[in-house]
Amino acid sequence: MGGAALEVRDLVVGYGPVRALRSVSLQVPEGSVVTVLGGNGAGKSTLLRAISRALSFHGGSVTGGTVHFGGRPLHTLSPDRVVAAGVSQVPEGRQVFARMTVEDNLRAGALGSSGDRAAKAAALHRVRELFPVLAERSRQRAGLLSGGEQQMLAVGRALMASPTLLLLDEPSLGLAPLMAARIADTIREINAQGTSVLLVEQNAALALRLASHAYVLEVGEITLAGPADELAASDEVRRRYLGVVDEDAAADASRAEAAHPVLSRWEG
Ligand code: ATP
């Protein structure tokens, strides 16, 4: 998988007595898009919070394991030092500052940046090119933007710190298919510009199209891992995460219907 930019090893996380992650290990190679798939409560947000050191804001803590980025330990840093080290998170639920203007939201994203004025100006230019609508609405209050536009603003705000790794928590959540596809195109573009991406998603179809490598997280444990195209073709992922009907079971059901048409109709 090339040189590992992000290396998570044997991570154990709890919220008080609740064990949310059990010995989770994964890698995000430099320049790649990697996805973690999982259903509700699997531990996806917890994983990103543990990497960005935001767990304490949610009453959680890391009780074991390590996180390294570019060979440097992140698990000993404060959240602002993690941002300065090049790792920015876009939290779930497009948490923009609704009463602040679009422009001020973006400025707030640059606060944690270790870059100088020129770097911040370059970051703003990049965000405006990626999301022209944010440039058009710069003086509008963020709360007036549509859901999709707010998601763009949340991503744009994270990019203002010029991260080398972007942590994305379910960016397609609650968006219409067309808007989700636009967000996916933008993630591809962000990655093509040199930013690695760790994407956690319930929308497996979208995530597996974007990622080169994928992990499946279930109840706090990694149960499957591999190249995204191999996982997309696996029966387990197709059935559980891509909503593909088990063809053998469907064939059995239709044979039963043919053999006992009346019974099947009555039962149905
Ligand atoms: P979803 O897709 O629904 O957002 P998720 O995969 O992101 O789910 P997490 O939010 O990380 O899952 O939750 C993992 C486990 O940790 C769940 O059992 C959840 O109830 C628990 N949990 C999450 N946040 C907290 C919290 N702040 N306090 C206590 N328990 C929590």
mmCIF file of C-alpha atoms and ligand atoms in Angstrom:
data_model
loop_
_atom_site.group_PDB
_atom_site.id
_atom_site.type_symbol
_atom_site.label_atom_id
_atom_site.label_comp_id
_atom_site.label_asym_id
_atom_site.label_seq_id
_atom_site.Cartn_x
_atom_site.Cartn_y
_atom_site.Cartn_z
ATOM 1 C CA MET A 1 0.000 0.000 0.000
ATOM 2 C CA GLY A 2 2.934 2.428 -0.310
ATOM 3 C CA GLY A 3 4.244 4.624 2.523
ATOM 4 C CA ALA A 4 1.651 4.917 5.264
ATOM 5 C CA ALA A 5 0.868 8.564 5.943
ATOM 6 C CA LEU A 6 -1.598 7.658 8.686
ATOM 7 C CA GLU A 7 -1.060 4.574 10.781
ATOM 8 C CA VAL A 8 -3.656 3.600 13.371
ATOM 9 C CA ARG A 9 -2.596 0.640 15.480
ATOM 10 C CA ASP A 10 -4.654 -1.358 17.988
ATOM 11 C CA LEU A 11 -6.820 1.609 18.937
ATOM 12 C CA VAL A 12 -9.144 1.055 21.897
ATOM 13 C CA VAL A 13 -11.736 3.728 22.723
ATOM 14 C CA GLY A 14 -14.461 3.995 25.331
ATOM 15 C CA TYR A 15 -17.139 6.384 26.474
ATOM 16 C CA GLY A 16 -17.102 5.643 30.193
ATOM 17 C CA PRO A 17 -18.098 1.974 30.463
ATOM 18 C CA VAL A 18 -19.108 1.781 26.752
ATOM 19 C CA ARG A 19 -16.348 0.190 24.646
ATOM 20 C CA ALA A 20 -16.732 1.808 21.191
ATOM 21 C CA LEU A 21 -13.552 0.613 19.415
ATOM 22 C CA ARG A 22 -11.673 -2.634 20.081
ATOM 23 C CA SER A 23 -8.147 -2.910 18.734
ATOM 24 C CA VAL A 24 -8.762 -1.089 15.460
ATOM 25 C CA SER A 25 -5.825 -0.876 13.043
ATOM 26 C CA LEU A 26 -5.758 0.789 9.631
ATOM 27 C CA GLN A 27 -3.533 2.716 7.252
ATOM 28 C CA VAL A 28 -4.056 5.642 4.917
ATOM 29 C CA PRO A 29 -1.146 5.721 2.471
ATOM 30 C CA GLU A 30 0.097 9.127 1.406
ATOM 31 C CA GLY A 31 -2.023 10.585 -1.408
ATOM 32 C CA SER A 32 -4.801 7.973 -1.197
ATOM 33 C CA VAL A 33 -8.528 7.868 -0.462
ATOM 34 C CA VAL A 34 -9.378 5.189 2.095
ATOM 35 C CA THR A 35 -12.888 4.466 3.328
ATOM 36 C CA VAL A 36 -14.313 2.907 6.475
ATOM 37 C CA LEU A 37 -17.804 1.485 5.982
ATOM 38 C CA GLY A 38 -20.210 0.615 8.747
ATOM 39 C CA GLY A 39 -23.784 0.886 9.902
ATOM 40 C CA ASN A 40 -25.238 3.049 12.673
ATOM 41 C CA GLY A 41 -23.225 2.857 15.861
ATOM 42 C CA ALA A 42 -20.364 0.863 14.318
ATOM 43 C CA GLY A 43 -17.834 3.375 15.651
ATOM 44 C CA LYS A 44 -17.026 5.409 12.527
ATOM 45 C CA SER A 45 -17.346 8.866 14.128
ATOM 46 C CA THR A 46 -15.508 7.601 17.192
ATOM 47 C CA LEU A 47 -12.584 6.526 15.007
ATOM 48 C CA LEU A 48 -12.287 9.983 13.405
ATOM 49 C CA ARG A 49 -12.636 11.709 16.786
ATOM 50 C CA ALA A 50 -9.859 9.519 18.184
ATOM 51 C CA ILE A 51 -7.543 10.468 15.292
ATOM 52 C CA SER A 52 -8.335 14.203 15.532
ATOM 53 C CA ARG A 53 -8.139 14.071 19.358
ATOM 54 C CA ALA A 54 -11.687 15.426 19.658
ATOM 55 C CA LEU A 55 -12.941 12.526 21.795
ATOM 56 C CA SER A 56 -12.784 14.422 25.081
ATOM 57 C CA PHE A 57 -15.393 16.891 23.756
ATOM 58 C CA HIS A 58 -17.763 13.900 23.576
ATOM 59 C CA GLY A 59 -16.904 12.293 26.903
ATOM 60 C CA GLY A 60 -14.735 9.601 25.324
ATOM 61 C CA SER A 61 -11.114 8.567 25.750
ATOM 62 C CA VAL A 62 -8.452 6.437 24.089
ATOM 63 C CA THR A 63 -7.436 3.623 26.428
ATOM 64 C CA GLY A 64 -5.032 1.801 24.125
ATOM 65 C CA GLY A 65 -3.177 1.893 20.833
ATOM 66 C CA THR A 66 -1.354 4.520 18.798
ATOM 67 C CA VAL A 67 -1.950 6.933 15.918
ATOM 68 C CA HIS A 68 0.980 8.146 13.826
ATOM 69 C CA PHE A 69 0.927 10.583 10.945
ATOM 70 C CA GLY A 70 4.006 10.831 8.749
ATOM 71 C CA GLY A 71 5.847 8.896 11.454
ATOM 72 C CA ARG A 72 4.906 11.417 14.196
ATOM 73 C CA PRO A 73 2.659 10.384 17.081
ATOM 74 C CA LEU A 74 -0.708 12.178 17.041
ATOM 75 C CA HIS A 75 -2.089 10.395 20.095
ATOM 76 C CA THR A 76 -0.075 12.622 22.429
ATOM 77 C CA LEU A 77 -1.133 15.929 20.841
ATOM 78 C CA SER A 78 -3.911 18.413 21.628
ATOM 79 C CA PRO A 79 -6.618 18.863 18.943
ATOM 80 C CA ASP A 80 -5.145 22.157 17.706
ATOM 81 C CA ARG A 81 -1.696 20.563 17.337
ATOM 82 C CA VAL A 82 -3.273 17.785 15.260
ATOM 83 C CA VAL A 83 -4.644 20.446 12.868
ATOM 84 C CA ALA A 84 -1.238 22.146 12.796
ATOM 85 C CA ALA A 85 0.298 18.734 11.976
ATOM 86 C CA GLY A 86 -1.843 18.651 8.812
ATOM 87 C CA VAL A 87 -4.927 16.660 9.810
ATOM 88 C CA SER A 88 -8.380 18.330 9.629
ATOM 89 C CA GLN A 89 -11.746 16.751 10.349
ATOM 90 C CA VAL A 90 -15.130 17.537 8.831
ATOM 91 C CA PRO A 91 -17.540 16.354 11.532
ATOM 92 C CA GLU A 92 -20.814 14.586 10.826
ATOM 93 C CA GLY A 93 -23.894 16.745 10.327
ATOM 94 C CA ARG A 94 -22.289 19.770 8.603
ATOM 95 C CA GLN A 95 -21.670 21.714 11.765
ATOM 96 C CA VAL A 96 -21.289 25.226 10.352
ATOM 97 C CA PHE A 97 -21.617 28.365 12.473
ATOM 98 C CA ALA A 98 -25.147 29.217 11.324
ATOM 99 C CA ARG A 99 -25.189 32.860 12.496
ATOM 100 C CA MET A 100 -21.794 33.692 11.028
ATOM 101 C CA THR A 101 -21.250 34.593 7.383
ATOM 102 C CA VAL A 102 -19.824 32.086 4.941
ATOM 103 C CA GLU A 103 -16.615 34.144 4.817
ATOM 104 C CA ASP A 104 -16.247 34.163 8.623
ATOM 105 C CA ASN A 105 -16.851 30.410 8.767
ATOM 106 C CA LEU A 106 -13.971 29.955 6.352
ATOM 107 C CA ARG A 107 -11.758 32.351 8.330
ATOM 108 C CA ALA A 108 -12.477 30.330 11.471
ATOM 109 C CA GLY A 109 -11.183 27.248 9.654
ATOM 110 C CA ALA A 110 -7.850 28.974 9.066
ATOM 111 C CA LEU A 111 -7.342 29.689 12.776
ATOM 112 C CA GLY A 112 -5.687 26.344 13.469
ATOM 113 C CA SER A 113 -3.490 26.566 10.405
ATOM 114 C CA SER A 114 0.262 26.711 10.825
ATOM 115 C CA GLY A 115 0.507 28.575 7.486
ATOM 116 C CA ASP A 116 1.400 32.266 7.018
ATOM 117 C CA ARG A 117 -0.835 34.890 5.349
ATOM 118 C CA ALA A 118 0.156 33.763 1.859
ATOM 119 C CA ALA A 119 -0.715 30.137 2.709
ATOM 120 C CA LYS A 120 -4.104 31.220 4.077
ATOM 121 C CA ALA A 121 -4.818 33.309 0.965
ATOM 122 C CA ALA A 122 -3.885 30.324 -1.227
ATOM 123 C CA ALA A 123 -6.190 28.081 0.820
ATOM 124 C CA LEU A 124 -9.089 30.546 0.409
ATOM 125 C CA HIS A 125 -8.452 30.722 -3.336
ATOM 126 C CA ARG A 126 -8.514 26.916 -3.539
ATOM 127 C CA VAL A 127 -11.791 26.707 -1.595
ATOM 128 C CA ARG A 128 -13.445 29.333 -3.810
ATOM 129 C CA GLU A 129 -12.341 27.447 -6.926
ATOM 130 C CA LEU A 130 -13.623 24.138 -5.580
ATOM 131 C CA PHE A 131 -16.906 25.681 -4.397
ATOM 132 C CA PRO A 132 -17.801 28.776 -6.474
ATOM 133 C CA VAL A 133 -21.121 29.004 -4.614
ATOM 134 C CA LEU A 134 -19.235 29.826 -1.402
ATOM 135 C CA ALA A 135 -17.576 32.776 -3.137
ATOM 136 C CA GLU A 136 -20.972 33.970 -4.435
ATOM 137 C CA ARG A 137 -22.558 33.701 -0.965
ATOM 138 C CA SER A 138 -19.571 34.921 1.052
ATOM 139 C CA ARG A 139 -21.542 37.628 2.908
ATOM 140 C CA GLN A 140 -24.606 35.502 3.571
ATOM 141 C CA ARG A 141 -25.238 33.839 6.911
ATOM 142 C CA ALA A 142 -24.237 30.174 6.761
ATOM 143 C CA GLY A 143 -27.570 29.074 8.233
ATOM 144 C CA LEU A 144 -29.320 30.283 5.069
ATOM 145 C CA LEU A 145 -27.404 27.888 2.810
ATOM 146 C CA SER A 146 -29.011 24.655 1.591
ATOM 147 C CA GLY A 147 -27.943 21.372 3.206
ATOM 148 C CA GLY A 148 -25.606 20.577 0.327
ATOM 149 C CA GLU A 149 -24.077 24.047 0.414
ATOM 150 C CA GLN A 150 -23.550 23.753 4.158
ATOM 151 C CA GLN A 151 -21.720 20.488 3.569
ATOM 152 C CA MET A 152 -19.523 22.295 1.013
ATOM 153 C CA LEU A 153 -18.853 25.001 3.604
ATOM 154 C CA ALA A 154 -17.937 22.390 6.231
ATOM 155 C CA VAL A 155 -15.450 20.809 3.808
ATOM 156 C CA GLY A 156 -14.183 24.250 2.725
ATOM 157 C CA ARG A 157 -13.652 25.284 6.335
ATOM 158 C CA ALA A 158 -11.528 22.187 6.987
ATOM 159 C CA LEU A 159 -9.493 22.890 3.833
ATOM 160 C CA MET A 160 -8.661 26.396 5.096
ATOM 161 C CA ALA A 161 -6.046 24.814 7.392
ATOM 162 C CA SER A 162 -4.348 23.352 4.245
ATOM 163 C CA PRO A 163 -4.450 19.775 5.552
ATOM 164 C CA THR A 164 -2.441 16.961 4.023
ATOM 165 C CA LEU A 165 -5.048 14.531 5.389
ATOM 166 C CA LEU A 166 -8.781 15.253 5.450
ATOM 167 C CA LEU A 167 -11.038 13.216 7.766
ATOM 168 C CA LEU A 168 -14.577 13.176 6.355
ATOM 169 C CA ASP A 169 -17.502 11.959 8.464
ATOM 170 C CA GLU A 170 -20.427 10.866 6.257
ATOM 171 C CA PRO A 171 -20.363 13.795 3.820
ATOM 172 C CA SER A 172 -23.275 12.341 1.804
ATOM 173 C CA LEU A 173 -25.597 12.019 4.811
ATOM 174 C CA GLY A 174 -29.047 13.435 4.103
ATOM 175 C CA LEU A 175 -28.160 14.754 0.656
ATOM 176 C CA ALA A 176 -30.146 14.112 -2.529
ATOM 177 C CA PRO A 177 -28.310 11.777 -4.957
ATOM 178 C CA LEU A 178 -27.274 14.602 -7.298
ATOM 179 C CA MET A 179 -25.770 16.668 -4.476
ATOM 180 C CA ALA A 180 -24.074 13.576 -3.014
ATOM 181 C CA ALA A 181 -22.536 12.929 -6.447
ATOM 182 C CA ARG A 182 -21.253 16.523 -6.587
ATOM 183 C CA ILE A 183 -19.666 16.160 -3.165
ATOM 184 C CA ALA A 184 -18.059 12.904 -4.362
ATOM 185 C CA ASP A 185 -16.626 14.674 -7.443
ATOM 186 C CA THR A 186 -15.183 17.358 -5.185
ATOM 187 C CA ILE A 187 -13.588 14.781 -2.881
ATOM 188 C CA ARG A 188 -11.942 13.253 -5.961
ATOM 189 C CA GLU A 189 -10.660 16.684 -6.972
ATOM 190 C CA ILE A 190 -9.362 17.485 -3.477
ATOM 191 C CA ASN A 191 -7.469 14.199 -3.523
ATOM 192 C CA ALA A 192 -6.110 14.854 -7.042
ATOM 193 C CA GLN A 193 -4.691 18.122 -5.663
ATOM 194 C CA GLY A 194 -2.595 16.092 -3.228
ATOM 195 C CA THR A 195 -4.701 15.767 -0.048
ATOM 196 C CA SER A 196 -5.147 12.265 1.371
ATOM 197 C CA VAL A 197 -8.674 11.411 2.510
ATOM 198 C CA LEU A 198 -10.053 9.111 5.192
ATOM 199 C CA LEU A 199 -13.771 8.855 4.474
ATOM 200 C CA VAL A 200 -16.258 7.167 6.792
ATOM 201 C CA GLU A 201 -19.587 6.424 5.153
ATOM 202 C CA GLN A 202 -22.783 4.425 5.346
ATOM 203 C CA ASN A 203 -23.186 5.072 1.608
ATOM 204 C CA ALA A 204 -20.975 2.176 0.546
ATOM 205 C CA ALA A 205 -21.662 2.545 -3.184
ATOM 206 C CA LEU A 206 -20.378 6.125 -3.194
ATOM 207 C CA ALA A 207 -17.436 5.442 -0.877
ATOM 208 C CA LEU A 208 -16.212 2.357 -2.749
ATOM 209 C CA ARG A 209 -16.172 4.315 -6.010
ATOM 210 C CA LEU A 210 -13.935 6.971 -4.449
ATOM 211 C CA ALA A 211 -11.558 4.855 -2.398
ATOM 212 C CA SER A 212 -8.625 2.667 -3.358
ATOM 213 C CA HIS A 213 -8.778 0.726 -0.098
ATOM 214 C CA ALA A 214 -11.649 -0.024 2.263
ATOM 215 C CA TYR A 215 -12.308 -1.341 5.750
ATOM 216 C CA VAL A 216 -15.578 -2.593 7.211
ATOM 217 C CA LEU A 217 -16.209 -1.666 10.856
ATOM 218 C CA GLU A 218 -18.815 -3.602 12.824
ATOM 219 C CA VAL A 219 -19.557 -2.985 16.499
ATOM 220 C CA GLY A 220 -16.139 -1.431 17.060
ATOM 221 C CA GLU A 221 -14.067 -4.013 15.183
ATOM 222 C CA ILE A 222 -12.609 -4.207 11.682
ATOM 223 C CA THR A 223 -14.176 -7.300 10.130
ATOM 224 C CA LEU A 224 -13.098 -6.918 6.490
ATOM 225 C CA ALA A 225 -10.341 -5.001 4.707
ATOM 226 C CA GLY A 226 -8.920 -4.895 1.210
ATOM 227 C CA PRO A 227 -8.747 -3.072 -2.112
ATOM 228 C CA ALA A 228 -12.043 -1.206 -2.645
ATOM 229 C CA ASP A 229 -12.837 -3.012 -5.915
ATOM 230 C CA GLU A 230 -12.374 -6.409 -4.241
ATOM 231 C CA LEU A 231 -14.621 -5.463 -1.330
ATOM 232 C CA ALA A 232 -17.236 -4.059 -3.729
ATOM 233 C CA ALA A 233 -17.315 -7.464 -5.459
ATOM 234 C CA SER A 234 -17.486 -9.519 -2.251
ATOM 235 C CA ASP A 235 -20.814 -11.185 -1.414
ATOM 236 C CA GLU A 236 -20.683 -9.939 2.178
ATOM 237 C CA VAL A 237 -20.321 -6.269 1.203
ATOM 238 C CA ARG A 238 -22.764 -6.556 -1.704
ATOM 239 C CA ARG A 239 -25.456 -8.026 0.531
ATOM 240 C CA ARG A 240 -24.933 -5.970 3.685
ATOM 241 C CA TYR A 241 -23.793 -2.613 2.375
ATOM 242 C CA LEU A 242 -24.744 -2.379 -1.292
ATOM 243 C CA GLY A 243 -28.275 -3.755 -0.872
ATOM 244 C CA VAL A 244 -27.738 -6.465 -3.490
ATOM 245 C CA VAL A 245 -30.227 -9.315 -3.091
ATOM 246 C CA ASP A 246 -28.768 -12.750 -2.440
ATOM 247 C CA GLU A 247 -29.457 -14.393 -5.804
ATOM 248 C CA ASP A 248 -29.484 -17.963 -4.441
ATOM 249 C CA ALA A 249 -32.073 -17.067 -1.782
ATOM 250 C CA ALA A 250 -34.179 -15.248 -4.396
ATOM 251 C CA ALA A 251 -33.996 -18.281 -6.717
ATOM 252 C CA ASP A 252 -35.050 -20.625 -3.860
ATOM 253 C CA ALA A 253 -38.039 -18.377 -3.130
ATOM 254 C CA SER A 254 -39.161 -18.324 -6.746
ATOM 255 C CA ARG A 255 -38.782 -22.158 -7.014
ATOM 256 C CA ALA A 256 -40.985 -22.499 -3.892
ATOM 257 C CA GLU A 257 -43.565 -20.194 -5.471
ATOM 258 C CA ALA A 258 -43.576 -22.292 -8.686
ATOM 259 C CA ALA A 259 -43.944 -25.587 -6.745
ATOM 260 C CA HIS A 260 -46.700 -24.334 -4.396
ATOM 261 C CA PRO A 261 -48.397 -21.407 -6.114
ATOM 262 C CA VAL A 262 -51.577 -21.472 -4.009
ATOM 263 C CA LEU A 263 -49.773 -21.928 -0.693
ATOM 264 C CA SER A 264 -47.337 -19.134 -1.542
ATOM 265 C CA ARG A 265 -50.174 -16.785 -2.475
ATOM 266 C CA TRP A 266 -52.086 -17.545 0.719
ATOM 267 C CA GLU A 267 -49.004 -17.090 2.860
ATOM 268 C CA GLY A 268 -48.032 -13.908 1.096
HETATM 269 P P1 ATP B 1 -23.571 6.658 12.979
HETATM 270 O O1 ATP B 1 -23.357 6.239 11.556
HETATM 271 O O2 ATP B 1 -24.937 6.340 13.486
HETATM 272 O O3 ATP B 1 -23.144 8.078 13.240
HETATM 273 P P2 ATP B 1 -21.054 5.614 14.001
HETATM 274 O O4 ATP B 1 -20.573 4.425 13.244
HETATM 275 O O5 ATP B 1 -20.420 6.923 13.688
HETATM 276 O O6 ATP B 1 -22.634 5.711 13.887
HETATM 277 P P3 ATP B 1 -20.351 6.183 16.724
HETATM 278 O O7 ATP B 1 -21.133 7.439 16.784
HETATM 279 O O8 ATP B 1 -18.882 6.281 16.670
HETATM 280 O O9 ATP B 1 -20.860 5.249 15.542
HETATM 281 O O10 ATP B 1 -20.776 5.317 17.985
HETATM 282 C C1 ATP B 1 -20.101 4.109 18.372
HETATM 283 C C2 ATP B 1 -20.626 3.644 19.734
HETATM 284 O O11 ATP B 1 -20.267 4.591 20.730
HETATM 285 C C3 ATP B 1 -22.138 3.506 19.798
HETATM 286 O O12 ATP B 1 -22.436 2.426 20.640
HETATM 287 C C4 ATP B 1 -22.590 4.811 20.427
HETATM 288 O O13 ATP B 1 -23.782 4.642 21.143
HETATM 289 C C5 ATP B 1 -21.425 5.115 21.365
HETATM 290 N N1 ATP B 1 -21.241 6.562 21.510
HETATM 291 C C6 ATP B 1 -20.988 7.465 20.543
HETATM 292 N N2 ATP B 1 -20.853 8.702 21.035
HETATM 293 C C7 ATP B 1 -21.042 8.593 22.360
HETATM 294 C C8 ATP B 1 -21.024 9.535 23.445
HETATM 295 N N3 ATP B 1 -20.778 10.832 23.240
HETATM 296 N N4 ATP B 1 -21.257 9.048 24.694
HETATM 297 C C9 ATP B 1 -21.501 7.737 24.912
HETATM 298 N N5 ATP B 1 -21.525 6.796 23.939
HETATM 299 C C10 ATP B 1 -21.305 7.218 22.681
#
